[in-house]
Coordinates of C-alpha atoms in Angstrom, one line a residue:
Chain A
M1 CA 4.9 47.3 12.4
K2 CA 6.6 44.6 13.8
Q3 CA 7.6 44.3 17.5
T4 CA 9.9 41.0 17.6
K5 CA 9.2 39.7 21.1
K6 CA 11.6 38.1 22.9
A7 CA 11.2 34.6 23.9
R8 CA 11.2 34.7 28.0
L9 CA 10.9 31.2 29.3
S10 CA 8.2 30.5 32.7
A11 CA 8.9 29.9 36.4
G12 CA 7.6 26.8 35.1
Q13 CA 9.6 25.9 32.4
I14 CA 12.9 26.8 33.5
A15 CA 12.4 24.1 37.0
L16 CA 11.5 22.0 33.8
I17 CA 14.7 22.4 32.3
V18 CA 17.3 22.2 35.6
I19 CA 14.7 19.6 36.6
G20 CA 15.7 17.8 33.0
V21 CA 19.6 18.6 33.6
L22 CA 19.9 17.5 36.8
F23 CA 18.6 13.9 36.2
F24 CA 20.6 13.5 33.2
A25 CA 23.9 15.1 34.9
V26 CA 22.9 12.5 37.5
M27 CA 21.9 9.6 36.4
L28 CA 23.9 9.2 32.8
V29 CA 27.1 11.4 33.2
W30 CA 28.0 11.3 36.6
P31 CA 27.7 7.9 36.1
L32 CA 30.0 7.7 33.7
V33 CA 32.2 10.2 34.9
E34 CA 32.3 7.9 38.0
V35 CA 33.6 5.2 35.6
L36 CA 36.5 6.8 34.0
Y37 CA 38.6 9.5 37.2
R38 CA 38.1 5.1 39.2
A39 CA 39.7 3.4 36.1
L40 CA 42.3 6.0 35.8
K41 CA 43.2 6.7 39.5
G42 CA 45.9 4.1 39.5
G43 CA 47.4 5.2 37.3
W44 CA 48.4 4.0 33.4
A45 CA 50.2 2.3 34.1
L46 CA 47.9 -0.5 36.3
Y47 CA 44.9 0.9 33.9
W48 CA 47.1 -0.3 29.8
S49 CA 48.2 -3.7 32.5
A50 CA 44.0 -3.9 33.8
V51 CA 43.1 -3.6 30.3
T52 CA 45.9 -5.7 28.5
A53 CA 45.4 -8.2 31.5
K54 CA 44.5 -12.2 29.8
T55 CA 41.3 -12.6 31.0
T56 CA 40.4 -8.9 30.4
L57 CA 41.5 -9.4 26.8
S58 CA 39.5 -12.9 26.5
A59 CA 36.6 -11.4 27.5
L60 CA 37.2 -8.5 25.4
R61 CA 37.0 -11.6 22.5
V62 CA 34.2 -14.1 24.1
T63 CA 32.1 -10.9 24.2
L64 CA 33.0 -9.6 20.9
L65 CA 32.5 -13.1 19.1
A66 CA 28.7 -13.5 20.6
A67 CA 28.0 -10.0 20.1
V68 CA 28.8 -10.5 15.7
I69 CA 27.4 -13.7 16.2
A70 CA 24.2 -12.4 17.6
L71 CA 24.4 -10.0 15.4
L72 CA 24.4 -12.1 12.5
V73 CA 20.9 -14.7 13.3
D74 CA 18.9 -10.8 14.7
T75 CA 18.8 -9.7 12.0
F76 CA 18.7 -12.7 9.7
F77 CA 15.5 -13.7 12.1
A78 CA 14.5 -10.2 11.7
L79 CA 14.8 -9.9 7.5
A80 CA 12.8 -13.1 7.5
A81 CA 10.4 -11.9 9.7
S82 CA 9.3 -8.8 9.5
W83 CA 8.6 -9.9 5.7
L84 CA 6.9 -12.6 6.8
L85 CA 4.4 -10.4 9.1
T86 CA 4.6 -6.8 6.8
K87 CA 4.3 -8.9 3.6
F88 CA 1.3 -11.8 4.5
E89 CA -1.9 -12.6 5.9
F90 CA -2.1 -15.7 7.7
R91 CA -4.0 -17.1 11.1
G92 CA -1.8 -16.9 14.0
K93 CA 0.1 -13.7 13.0
S94 CA -1.0 -11.4 16.2
V95 CA 0.7 -14.6 18.4
L96 CA 3.5 -14.4 16.7
T97 CA 4.2 -10.4 17.3
T98 CA 3.7 -11.9 20.3
L99 CA 5.7 -14.2 21.0
I100 CA 9.1 -12.8 18.8
D101 CA 8.4 -9.9 22.1
I102 CA 9.2 -12.4 25.0
P103 CA 13.7 -12.3 25.4
F104 CA 11.6 -8.0 26.8
S105 CA 9.5 -9.1 29.3
I106 CA 11.5 -12.3 30.6
S107 CA 14.0 -11.2 33.2
P108 CA 18.3 -12.5 31.4
V109 CA 18.7 -15.0 33.7
I110 CA 15.6 -16.4 33.9
A111 CA 15.8 -17.4 30.3
G112 CA 19.8 -18.3 31.1
L113 CA 18.6 -20.7 33.8
A114 CA 16.0 -22.5 31.2
F115 CA 19.1 -23.0 28.2
I116 CA 20.7 -25.1 31.9
M117 CA 18.1 -26.8 33.3
M118 CA 17.2 -27.1 29.2
F119 CA 20.8 -28.7 28.1
G120 CA 22.3 -29.8 31.2
R121 CA 23.1 -32.8 32.7
S122 CA 19.2 -34.1 33.3
G123 CA 17.9 -31.3 30.9
L124 CA 15.6 -33.0 27.8
A125 CA 17.8 -30.9 25.0
T126 CA 21.0 -32.5 26.5
P127 CA 19.8 -35.8 24.5
V128 CA 19.8 -34.1 21.1
V129 CA 22.9 -33.0 21.8
N130 CA 24.3 -35.9 22.7
W131 CA 23.1 -36.9 19.5
F132 CA 24.6 -34.7 16.9
N133 CA 27.9 -34.0 19.5
D134 CA 28.1 -38.8 18.5
T135 CA 27.1 -38.2 14.2
F136 CA 29.1 -35.7 13.7
G137 CA 32.4 -36.3 15.7
T138 CA 31.4 -32.9 17.3
D139 CA 32.8 -31.9 21.3
I140 CA 30.1 -29.1 21.6
A141 CA 29.1 -28.2 24.8
L142 CA 25.6 -25.7 25.0
V143 CA 26.5 -25.3 28.6
F144 CA 29.2 -23.5 30.8
S145 CA 31.2 -22.6 27.5
I146 CA 31.0 -20.3 24.4
P147 CA 28.0 -21.5 22.4
G148 CA 25.9 -21.2 25.8
V149 CA 27.5 -17.4 26.2
V150 CA 26.2 -17.4 22.4
L151 CA 23.1 -18.6 22.4
A152 CA 22.1 -15.9 25.9
T153 CA 23.4 -13.6 24.2
I154 CA 20.8 -14.2 21.1
F155 CA 18.1 -15.5 23.6
V156 CA 19.1 -11.4 24.2
T157 CA 19.0 -9.8 21.4
F158 CA 16.5 -11.9 19.5
P159 CA 13.7 -9.0 18.9
Y160 CA 15.7 -6.3 19.0
V161 CA 16.5 -5.7 15.4
L162 CA 12.7 -6.5 14.5
R163 CA 11.7 -3.8 16.4
E164 CA 12.9 -1.8 13.8
L165 CA 11.9 -2.8 11.4
L166 CA 8.5 -3.3 11.6
P167 CA 7.2 -0.2 11.3
A168 CA 9.3 1.3 8.2
M169 CA 8.5 -2.1 6.6
N170 CA 4.9 -1.4 7.4
L171 CA 4.9 1.9 6.2
Q172 CA 5.8 0.9 3.4
G173 CA 2.6 -1.4 2.0
C174 CA 3.0 -4.0 -0.9
A175 CA 2.5 -2.0 -4.1
E176 CA 5.8 -1.6 -5.1
E177 CA 6.5 -5.5 -4.4
E178 CA 3.9 -6.2 -5.9
A179 CA 4.4 -4.1 -9.3
A180 CA 7.6 -5.3 -8.9
A181 CA 6.9 -9.3 -8.9
L182 CA 4.4 -8.6 -11.6
L183 CA 7.4 -7.5 -14.2
G184 CA 8.7 -10.7 -13.5
A185 CA 11.7 -9.8 -10.3
G186 CA 12.3 -13.5 -8.5
G187 CA 11.6 -12.9 -4.5
F188 CA 15.3 -12.2 -3.6
T189 CA 15.3 -9.5 -6.5
I190 CA 12.8 -7.8 -5.4
F191 CA 14.2 -7.2 -1.8
R192 CA 17.8 -6.6 -3.0
R193 CA 16.6 -3.8 -5.2
V194 CA 12.6 -2.5 -3.7
T195 CA 12.8 -4.0 -0.3
L196 CA 16.2 -3.0 0.9
P197 CA 16.3 0.6 0.0
H198 CA 13.4 1.4 2.3
I199 CA 14.8 -0.2 5.3
K200 CA 18.7 0.3 4.7
W201 CA 18.1 3.1 7.8
P202 CA 15.9 1.5 10.1
L203 CA 18.3 -1.5 9.7
I204 CA 20.7 -0.1 10.6
Y205 CA 19.5 1.7 13.6
G206 CA 18.6 -1.7 14.7
M207 CA 21.7 -3.9 14.7
V208 CA 22.9 -0.9 16.3
L209 CA 21.2 -1.7 19.0
C210 CA 21.2 -4.6 18.6
A211 CA 25.6 -5.2 19.2
A212 CA 25.0 -2.4 21.9
R213 CA 22.0 -4.8 23.9
A214 CA 24.5 -7.6 23.4
F215 CA 27.9 -6.2 24.9
G216 CA 26.3 -5.7 28.2
E217 CA 24.5 -8.6 28.4
F218 CA 24.9 -9.6 32.1
G219 CA 21.7 -12.0 33.5
A220 CA 21.9 -14.8 31.0
V221 CA 25.2 -15.1 30.1
Y222 CA 26.6 -15.3 33.6
A223 CA 24.4 -17.8 34.8
V224 CA 25.6 -20.5 31.4
S225 CA 29.2 -19.0 31.9
K226 CA 31.9 -19.7 34.8
A227 CA 34.9 -20.3 34.4
R228 CA 37.1 -17.1 33.9
G229 CA 39.2 -16.2 30.8
E230 CA 37.6 -18.8 29.2
T231 CA 33.9 -18.1 28.3
F232 CA 33.7 -14.6 30.7
T233 CA 32.4 -11.6 28.8
L234 CA 34.0 -7.7 29.7
P235 CA 30.8 -7.0 32.1
L236 CA 31.4 -10.3 34.0
E237 CA 35.1 -9.0 34.1
V238 CA 34.0 -6.3 35.3
D239 CA 31.7 -8.7 38.3
A240 CA 34.6 -11.0 39.2
L241 CA 37.2 -8.3 39.0
Y242 CA 35.0 -5.9 41.7
M243 CA 33.6 -8.1 43.5
S244 CA 37.0 -10.4 45.1
G245 CA 37.2 -6.8 46.7
G246 CA 41.3 -5.3 46.5
A247 CA 41.6 -1.8 46.0
E248 CA 43.5 -2.6 43.7
A249 CA 40.8 -4.9 41.8
I250 CA 38.3 -2.7 42.2
T251 CA 40.5 0.0 39.7
Q252 CA 41.3 -2.4 37.7
A253 CA 37.2 -4.0 37.7
F254 CA 36.6 -0.4 36.5
A255 CA 39.6 -0.3 34.3
V256 CA 37.7 -3.1 32.3
S257 CA 34.5 -0.7 32.5
S258 CA 36.0 1.8 30.5
L259 CA 36.4 -1.0 27.4
L260 CA 32.5 -0.8 27.7
V261 CA 32.1 2.2 27.7
L262 CA 34.5 3.2 24.7
L263 CA 32.4 0.6 23.2
A264 CA 29.0 2.3 24.1
L265 CA 30.1 5.5 23.0
V266 CA 31.1 4.2 19.5
M267 CA 27.4 2.4 19.5
L268 CA 26.0 5.6 20.6
I269 CA 27.8 7.6 17.5
L270 CA 26.8 4.5 15.0
K271 CA 23.2 4.6 16.1
N272 CA 22.6 9.0 15.7
I273 CA 24.4 8.6 12.6
A274 CA 21.6 5.8 11.9
E275 CA 18.9 7.7 12.8
W276 CA 19.7 10.5 11.0
R277 CA 20.4 9.6 8.1
A278 CA 16.8 7.1 8.4
K279 CA 15.2 10.3 8.8
K280 CA 16.8 12.1 5.9
S281 CA 15.7 9.3 3.9
Y282 CA 11.8 9.5 4.0
Chain B
M1 CA -12.0 -13.6 -26.1
F2 CA -8.5 -12.8 -25.7
I3 CA -8.7 -12.3 -21.7
E4 CA -12.3 -14.8 -20.2
T5 CA -12.9 -15.8 -16.5
R6 CA -15.4 -18.7 -15.5
Q7 CA -17.4 -19.1 -12.8
L8 CA -14.5 -16.2 -10.5
C9 CA -14.9 -17.2 -7.0
K10 CA -13.4 -15.7 -4.3
R11 CA -14.4 -15.3 -0.8
F12 CA -12.9 -12.3 2.3
D13 CA -13.6 -14.4 6.0
D14 CA -18.1 -13.6 5.8
Y15 CA -17.5 -11.4 2.7
E16 CA -17.6 -12.7 -0.5
A17 CA -16.0 -10.2 -2.9
A18 CA -16.4 -12.3 -6.2
K19 CA -19.5 -13.8 -6.8
D20 CA -19.7 -15.9 -10.0
I21 CA -18.0 -13.5 -11.7
T22 CA -17.9 -14.9 -16.0
F23 CA -16.8 -12.5 -19.0
G24 CA -14.6 -12.0 -21.2
V25 CA -12.3 -8.9 -23.3
E26 CA -11.8 -10.0 -27.1
Q27 CA -8.1 -8.8 -28.5
G28 CA -7.2 -4.8 -28.3
K29 CA -10.6 -3.6 -27.4
M30 CA -10.4 -1.9 -23.4
A31 CA -13.3 -3.3 -21.7
A32 CA -14.4 -1.2 -18.0
L33 CA -14.9 -2.9 -15.0
L34 CA -17.7 -0.4 -13.3
G35 CA -18.6 -0.3 -9.6
P36 CA -19.1 1.4 -6.1
S37 CA -16.5 1.2 -3.8
G38 CA -16.6 -2.9 -2.1
S39 CA -18.6 -4.6 -5.2
G40 CA -15.0 -6.7 -6.4
K41 CA -13.9 -4.3 -8.7
T42 CA -10.9 -4.3 -7.9
T43 CA -9.9 -8.0 -6.1
I44 CA -10.8 -9.0 -10.2
L45 CA -9.0 -7.3 -11.3
R46 CA -6.2 -9.0 -8.8
M47 CA -7.0 -12.7 -9.2
I48 CA -6.6 -12.2 -13.0
A49 CA -3.3 -10.7 -12.2
G50 CA -2.2 -13.1 -10.7
L51 CA -2.0 -11.4 -7.3
E52 CA -5.2 -12.9 -5.6
Q53 CA -6.3 -16.1 -6.1
Q54 CA -9.3 -17.2 -7.1
D55 CA -11.5 -20.0 -4.0
S56 CA -12.9 -21.1 -7.4
G57 CA -12.9 -20.9 -11.3
D58 CA -10.9 -19.9 -14.1
I59 CA -9.2 -17.7 -15.6
L60 CA -7.3 -18.2 -19.7
I61 CA -5.0 -15.5 -21.7
N62 CA -5.1 -16.5 -24.5
G63 CA -6.9 -19.4 -24.4
K64 CA -4.6 -20.7 -22.2
N65 CA -5.3 -21.2 -18.4
V66 CA -3.7 -19.3 -15.9
N67 CA -4.6 -20.7 -12.4
D68 CA -1.1 -22.0 -11.9
V69 CA 1.0 -19.8 -13.6
P70 CA 2.5 -17.2 -11.1
A71 CA 1.9 -13.6 -11.3
G72 CA 5.0 -11.8 -12.6
E73 CA 4.5 -14.7 -15.5
R74 CA 1.5 -14.2 -17.0
G75 CA 2.4 -11.5 -19.9
I76 CA 0.5 -9.2 -18.1
G77 CA 1.5 -5.2 -17.3
F78 CA -0.2 -3.2 -14.3
V79 CA -1.5 -0.2 -13.3
F80 CA -1.7 0.2 -9.6
Q81 CA -4.1 3.1 -8.1
N82 CA -1.1 5.2 -6.0
Y83 CA 1.8 3.8 -9.4
A84 CA 3.8 2.2 -7.0
L85 CA 7.1 3.2 -8.5
F86 CA 10.2 2.5 -7.4
R87 CA 10.6 5.5 -4.6
Y88 CA 14.7 4.5 -4.7
M89 CA 14.6 3.9 -8.6
N90 CA 14.5 6.8 -11.3
V91 CA 12.6 7.4 -13.3
Y92 CA 14.4 5.7 -16.5
D93 CA 15.3 2.7 -13.9
N94 CA 11.6 3.0 -12.7
I95 CA 10.7 1.5 -16.9
A96 CA 13.9 -0.5 -17.2
F97 CA 13.5 -2.7 -14.8
G98 CA 11.6 -5.5 -16.6
L99 CA 14.1 -5.4 -18.8
K100 CA 16.4 -5.3 -16.5
V101 CA 14.6 -8.6 -14.7
Q102 CA 14.5 -10.4 -18.1
K103 CA 18.1 -10.3 -18.5
K104 CA 17.9 -8.3 -21.1
S105 CA 21.5 -6.6 -23.3
K106 CA 22.3 -3.3 -21.7
A107 CA 21.0 -2.1 -25.2
E108 CA 18.2 -3.6 -26.2
I109 CA 17.2 -1.7 -23.0
R110 CA 18.6 1.5 -24.0
A111 CA 17.0 1.1 -27.2
R112 CA 13.7 0.1 -25.1
V113 CA 12.9 2.7 -23.0
T114 CA 14.8 5.5 -24.7
E115 CA 11.6 4.8 -27.1
L116 CA 8.9 4.7 -24.1
I117 CA 10.2 8.0 -22.9
Q118 CA 10.0 9.2 -26.0
L119 CA 6.3 7.9 -25.9
I120 CA 4.6 9.1 -23.1
G121 CA 6.1 12.8 -23.5
L122 CA 8.8 12.3 -20.8
V123 CA 12.0 13.1 -22.2
G124 CA 14.7 15.4 -20.0
L125 CA 12.8 13.8 -16.5
E126 CA 15.0 10.3 -17.2
K127 CA 17.1 11.4 -14.0
R128 CA 14.7 12.2 -11.5
Y129 CA 12.6 10.4 -9.3
P130 CA 8.9 9.7 -8.2
N131 CA 8.6 12.5 -6.0
Q132 CA 9.9 15.3 -7.9
L133 CA 7.0 14.7 -10.9
S134 CA 3.7 15.7 -11.0
G135 CA 0.5 13.1 -10.3
G136 CA 0.8 13.1 -14.3
Q137 CA 3.5 12.6 -14.9
R138 CA 3.6 9.6 -12.7
Q139 CA 0.7 8.0 -14.2
R140 CA 2.6 8.0 -17.7
V141 CA 6.0 6.4 -15.8
A142 CA 3.7 4.0 -14.8
F143 CA 2.0 3.1 -17.6
A144 CA 5.4 3.4 -19.5
R145 CA 6.8 0.9 -17.1
A146 CA 4.4 -1.3 -16.7
I147 CA 4.2 -2.3 -20.4
A148 CA 8.2 -2.3 -21.5
P149 CA 8.5 -6.0 -21.7
G150 CA 6.2 -5.8 -23.7
P151 CA 2.3 -7.4 -21.5
S152 CA 0.0 -8.7 -24.2
L153 CA -2.9 -7.4 -21.5
L154 CA -2.7 -4.4 -19.1
L155 CA -4.8 -3.8 -16.3
L156 CA -5.7 -0.4 -14.6
D157 CA -7.1 -0.2 -10.8
E158 CA -8.1 2.9 -11.0
P159 CA -5.9 4.7 -12.9
F160 CA -7.2 8.6 -12.9
A161 CA -8.1 8.1 -9.2
A162 CA -5.4 9.8 -8.0
I163 CA -5.3 13.0 -10.1
D164 CA -7.3 15.8 -10.1
A165 CA -10.4 17.1 -12.0
K166 CA -8.9 18.9 -14.3
V167 CA -5.9 16.7 -15.4
R168 CA -7.8 13.5 -15.1
K169 CA -10.1 14.7 -18.8
E170 CA -6.5 14.9 -20.0
L171 CA -5.2 12.3 -18.9
R172 CA -8.4 9.8 -20.1
V173 CA -7.4 11.0 -23.3
W174 CA -3.7 10.3 -23.1
L175 CA -4.6 6.7 -22.2
R176 CA -7.3 6.1 -24.4
D177 CA -4.9 7.1 -27.5
M178 CA -2.2 5.8 -26.2
I179 CA -4.2 2.5 -25.6
V180 CA -5.0 2.4 -29.6
Q181 CA -1.7 3.5 -30.5
V182 CA 0.1 0.5 -28.6
G183 CA -3.0 -2.3 -29.2
I184 CA -2.8 -3.5 -26.6
T185 CA -6.1 -4.6 -24.4
S186 CA -7.1 -3.5 -21.7
I187 CA -9.1 -4.1 -18.2
F188 CA -9.4 -1.0 -16.4
V189 CA -11.4 -1.1 -12.9
T190 CA -13.4 2.8 -12.0
H191 CA -15.8 3.4 -9.8
D192 CA -16.8 6.6 -12.2
Q193 CA -19.5 6.0 -14.6
E194 CA -18.7 9.7 -16.9
E195 CA -15.1 7.7 -16.9
A196 CA -16.4 3.9 -18.3
L197 CA -19.3 5.1 -20.2
E198 CA -16.0 7.9 -22.6
V199 CA -13.0 5.5 -22.3
A200 CA -14.1 2.0 -22.6
D201 CA -15.0 -0.1 -25.6
D202 CA -17.2 -3.3 -23.3
I203 CA -18.6 -2.2 -19.7
I204 CA -19.2 -4.4 -17.2
I205 CA -21.0 -3.3 -13.7
L206 CA -20.6 -5.2 -10.5
N207 CA -22.8 -4.6 -7.9
E208 CA -22.1 -6.2 -4.5
G209 CA -19.6 -9.4 -5.9
H210 CA -21.3 -9.9 -9.0
I211 CA -22.0 -9.1 -13.2
E212 CA -25.3 -6.8 -12.9
Q213 CA -24.5 -6.4 -17.1
M214 CA -22.3 -6.0 -19.4
G215 CA -22.4 -4.1 -22.6
T216 CA -20.7 -2.0 -24.7
P217 CA -22.0 1.7 -24.2
T218 CA -24.2 2.5 -25.2
E219 CA -26.5 -0.2 -24.7
I220 CA -25.3 0.2 -20.9
Y221 CA -26.6 3.7 -20.9
L222 CA -29.5 3.2 -23.0
H223 CA -31.1 -0.2 -22.3
P224 CA -30.4 -1.1 -18.2
Q225 CA -31.2 -4.1 -17.8
T226 CA -31.2 -3.4 -13.7
P227 CA -32.4 -0.9 -11.5
F228 CA -28.8 -1.0 -10.3
V229 CA -27.4 0.1 -13.8
A230 CA -30.4 2.4 -14.4
Q231 CA -29.6 4.7 -11.6
F232 CA -25.1 4.0 -12.1
A233 CA -25.4 4.7 -15.3
G234 CA -26.2 8.3 -15.8
N235 CA -27.9 11.2 -13.2
S236 CA -31.5 10.2 -12.7
S237 CA -34.3 10.6 -9.9
V238 CA -36.6 7.9 -9.1
V239 CA -40.8 8.6 -8.3
E240 CA -43.6 6.2 -8.1
G241 CA -45.8 6.1 -10.6
L242 CA -46.6 9.3 -12.7
P243 CA -50.1 10.3 -12.4
G244 CA -51.6 12.8 -15.2
F245 CA -49.0 12.1 -17.1
R246 CA -50.2 11.8 -20.6
G247 CA -49.2 8.8 -22.8
F248 CA -48.6 7.3 -19.4
E249 CA -51.7 6.3 -18.3
K250 CA -50.8 2.5 -18.6
L251 CA -48.7 2.6 -16.1
P252 CA -49.9 1.1 -12.5
K253 CA -50.2 3.7 -9.2
G254 CA -47.5 3.9 -7.8
Q255 CA -45.3 1.6 -9.7
K256 CA -41.7 2.4 -9.4
I257 CA -40.0 4.6 -12.0
L258 CA -36.5 5.9 -12.8
I259 CA -36.4 9.0 -15.3
R260 CA -33.5 10.5 -17.4
P261 CA -33.0 14.5 -17.3
E262 CA -32.3 13.6 -21.3
F263 CA -35.6 12.4 -22.0
V264 CA -37.5 15.6 -20.6
D265 CA -38.2 18.6 -22.4
A266 CA -39.0 22.1 -20.9
F267 CA -40.2 24.7 -23.2
K268 CA -42.1 28.1 -23.6
T269 CA -45.1 27.7 -25.8
D270 CA -43.8 29.5 -28.6
N271 CA -41.0 27.1 -29.2
L272 CA -42.0 26.8 -32.9
Q273 CA -39.4 23.3 -33.1
M274 CA -41.8 21.7 -30.2
Q275 CA -45.0 22.4 -31.5
P276 CA -45.5 19.4 -31.9
Y277 CA -45.4 18.4 -29.0
A278 CA -46.3 21.5 -27.4
D279 CA -50.6 20.3 -26.8
R280 CA -50.1 16.9 -25.1
A281 CA -46.9 18.6 -22.5
E282 CA -48.3 18.6 -19.2
D283 CA -47.8 22.0 -17.5
G284 CA -44.4 22.5 -14.3
V285 CA -43.1 25.4 -13.0
V286 CA -39.6 26.1 -12.7
T287 CA -38.5 25.1 -8.9
G288 CA -34.6 25.4 -9.4
I289 CA -31.4 26.3 -11.5
S290 CA -28.2 25.6 -10.9
F291 CA -25.9 26.2 -13.1
R292 CA -22.8 22.5 -14.5
G293 CA -21.2 24.4 -16.4
S294 CA -21.4 23.2 -19.4
S295 CA -25.3 23.7 -18.6
L296 CA -28.0 24.4 -16.9
E297 CA -29.7 22.1 -14.1
V298 CA -33.4 22.8 -14.0
R299 CA -36.1 21.4 -11.5
L300 CA -40.2 21.5 -12.5
K301 CA -42.9 20.2 -9.6
V302 CA -45.3 19.0 -12.5
H303 CA -48.0 16.8 -11.0
G304 CA -46.5 17.1 -8.2
I305 CA -43.0 15.1 -9.1
T306 CA -40.3 16.7 -9.3
L307 CA -38.1 16.4 -12.4
L308 CA -34.1 16.9 -12.9
T309 CA -33.6 18.1 -17.3
N310 CA -30.5 20.0 -18.4
R311 CA -31.5 23.2 -21.2
S312 CA -29.0 24.3 -22.9
L313 CA -26.6 28.1 -21.8
E314 CA -27.5 28.8 -25.6
R315 CA -31.7 29.4 -25.1
R316 CA -32.9 31.7 -23.6
E317 CA -33.2 32.2 -19.9
I318 CA -35.4 30.7 -17.8
R319 CA -36.5 32.3 -13.9
L320 CA -37.6 30.3 -11.1
G321 CA -41.2 30.4 -10.5
E322 CA -41.5 30.8 -14.5
H323 CA -44.2 28.0 -16.3
M324 CA -43.4 25.7 -18.8
N325 CA -44.4 22.8 -20.9
V326 CA -42.9 19.8 -20.8
F327 CA -43.2 16.4 -22.5
L328 CA -41.9 13.2 -21.4
H329 CA -40.2 10.7 -23.9
R330 CA -39.4 7.8 -22.2
V331 CA -38.9 6.5 -18.7
Y332 CA -38.3 2.9 -17.4
C333 CA -40.2 0.9 -15.1
I334 CA -38.1 -1.5 -11.9
E335 CA -40.3 -4.8 -11.8
G336 CA -38.3 -6.3 -8.8
E337 CA -34.9 -6.8 -10.7
R338 CA -35.8 -6.4 -13.6
T339 CA -35.5 -2.4 -15.4
Q340 CA -38.1 -1.5 -18.8
V341 CA -38.2 1.1 -21.4
V342 CA -41.6 3.0 -21.2
E343 CA -41.7 4.8 -24.4
N344 CA -45.0 7.7 -24.3
E345 CA -48.2 6.6 -26.0
L346 CA -49.3 9.7 -27.6
L347 CA -45.0 9.4 -29.5
K348 CA -46.9 8.1 -32.3
D349 CA -49.0 10.2 -32.9
I350 CA -46.9 12.5 -33.2
S351 CA -44.7 10.9 -35.5
M352 CA -48.2 10.4 -37.3
E353 CA -49.3 13.5 -38.4

């Protein structure tokens, strides 16, 4: 005879669940709802004008530009570095692995300030930039300009893709690559036909994380970006509106924030799809 | 020699994986690199393949030095220990990979892959992925993939290690037949002496990175030159001295001696066939009997020494504690790094009768 026992939760279990739900609600859901509520408080007309304001659109453009460039650079770097770190043995490998994690441990503001020091008027790297401009007839400025914003974003998001790729590449080992090499395949063919199918979903997952981080970056970009409507990103624009103090400006700040929330939600959905597919492919 | 290595050396930090490795395999032959784990056999195989760079020494394939030829251009087929089949490709694409890389025409690839799938007997499984195949089937695919581009040398790293015992023997015979059929020179790595003795034309025994002995399975088995080989090939016991054994009086006291079970005969006094030996045999007591499937392994105590022998299941049943006549045909004397065969001197008298 089989007795089905109803799963009854103990008091401790209930308490833990309540704490979990409360934490989730207070820390994550409430603030998001607050943002949307504040954004729409002044009515749709105000919301729409705030979202389509010239400064907002400029900030959206800069944010997307910086994120896309950072994403491309980081992805390329991550593929190269993870290939190097997992398929080869060499001296100083662990040192390199640690160095790559620097952006995780250094405050972004400090990174931004370091860029100002490097590329500012009396910076040590400035002569190099000047030489480049003189030689190629360009007019690139690295601080207080779009390239500076892009550089800062790249710095902060540097390890994200790599961190997702490394475990996947480690798991796979080298035997299949060696087998392909022995059959006469070149490096690129091996990567495309053998390695890439293994790491496709972890790679996409890492890219989504990287993009999400790039959209939200504040500290490092704040240090190198001073021109509202030109080099401001969305988080800086929100900050500027909020800090100006007027009641209407604050509502506008939340309206612009809602754009970031929207971007975050899109990334969250993409991230979950990638996660689900990555799990399925193992 | 079709493939030759000359004074190959390889070091990993403070561990010497290969010391002065010189050997050759003739065209169409199958050689085994036999040794315990850590003896350097896989490293040597990987150096021949070009997956590992030797510190010094030369590798010659068909008379041509291939030291600086990259792995993919040495014309070598390699079967990995865990097969390393491409997980995201089906059987057909796995076998076709090498041909596609060579930019062969579609029709040519189709013809070759179809031929190979027939050869390995996996018709109908072309669309399966590696994780949908059994261990034996995977090995067949790995073999087909390795020989698809028509290599002149086939290397196999522990080809049977990942397969359970029952299928292993079957597959061993299959692989041996395949290699003979294709006629490809091959070298395989194994730690299983039985496997090497059964499959290989030549055996190279390795120990701690150096070659202990090479030769045909019969040579290795009957004339082991070093204690290591003597103990590695065959199931043997080591004793010190043979006090009281007639026919071995000349052996010095405490001499290290290796005894193989097949050189030990145990029989009852009424065994007519063994009559000439009966007078010259020693008295032994059965102390253990273990069933070994095809035969019994019998342990006997003779003059305080335990000897092993194999007994056919067809012969009369024996019991623990029973007395038997034990005749020792020959033993191996271990002298430093050499071994020497010592025959029972009474054998001369027997042959004269």
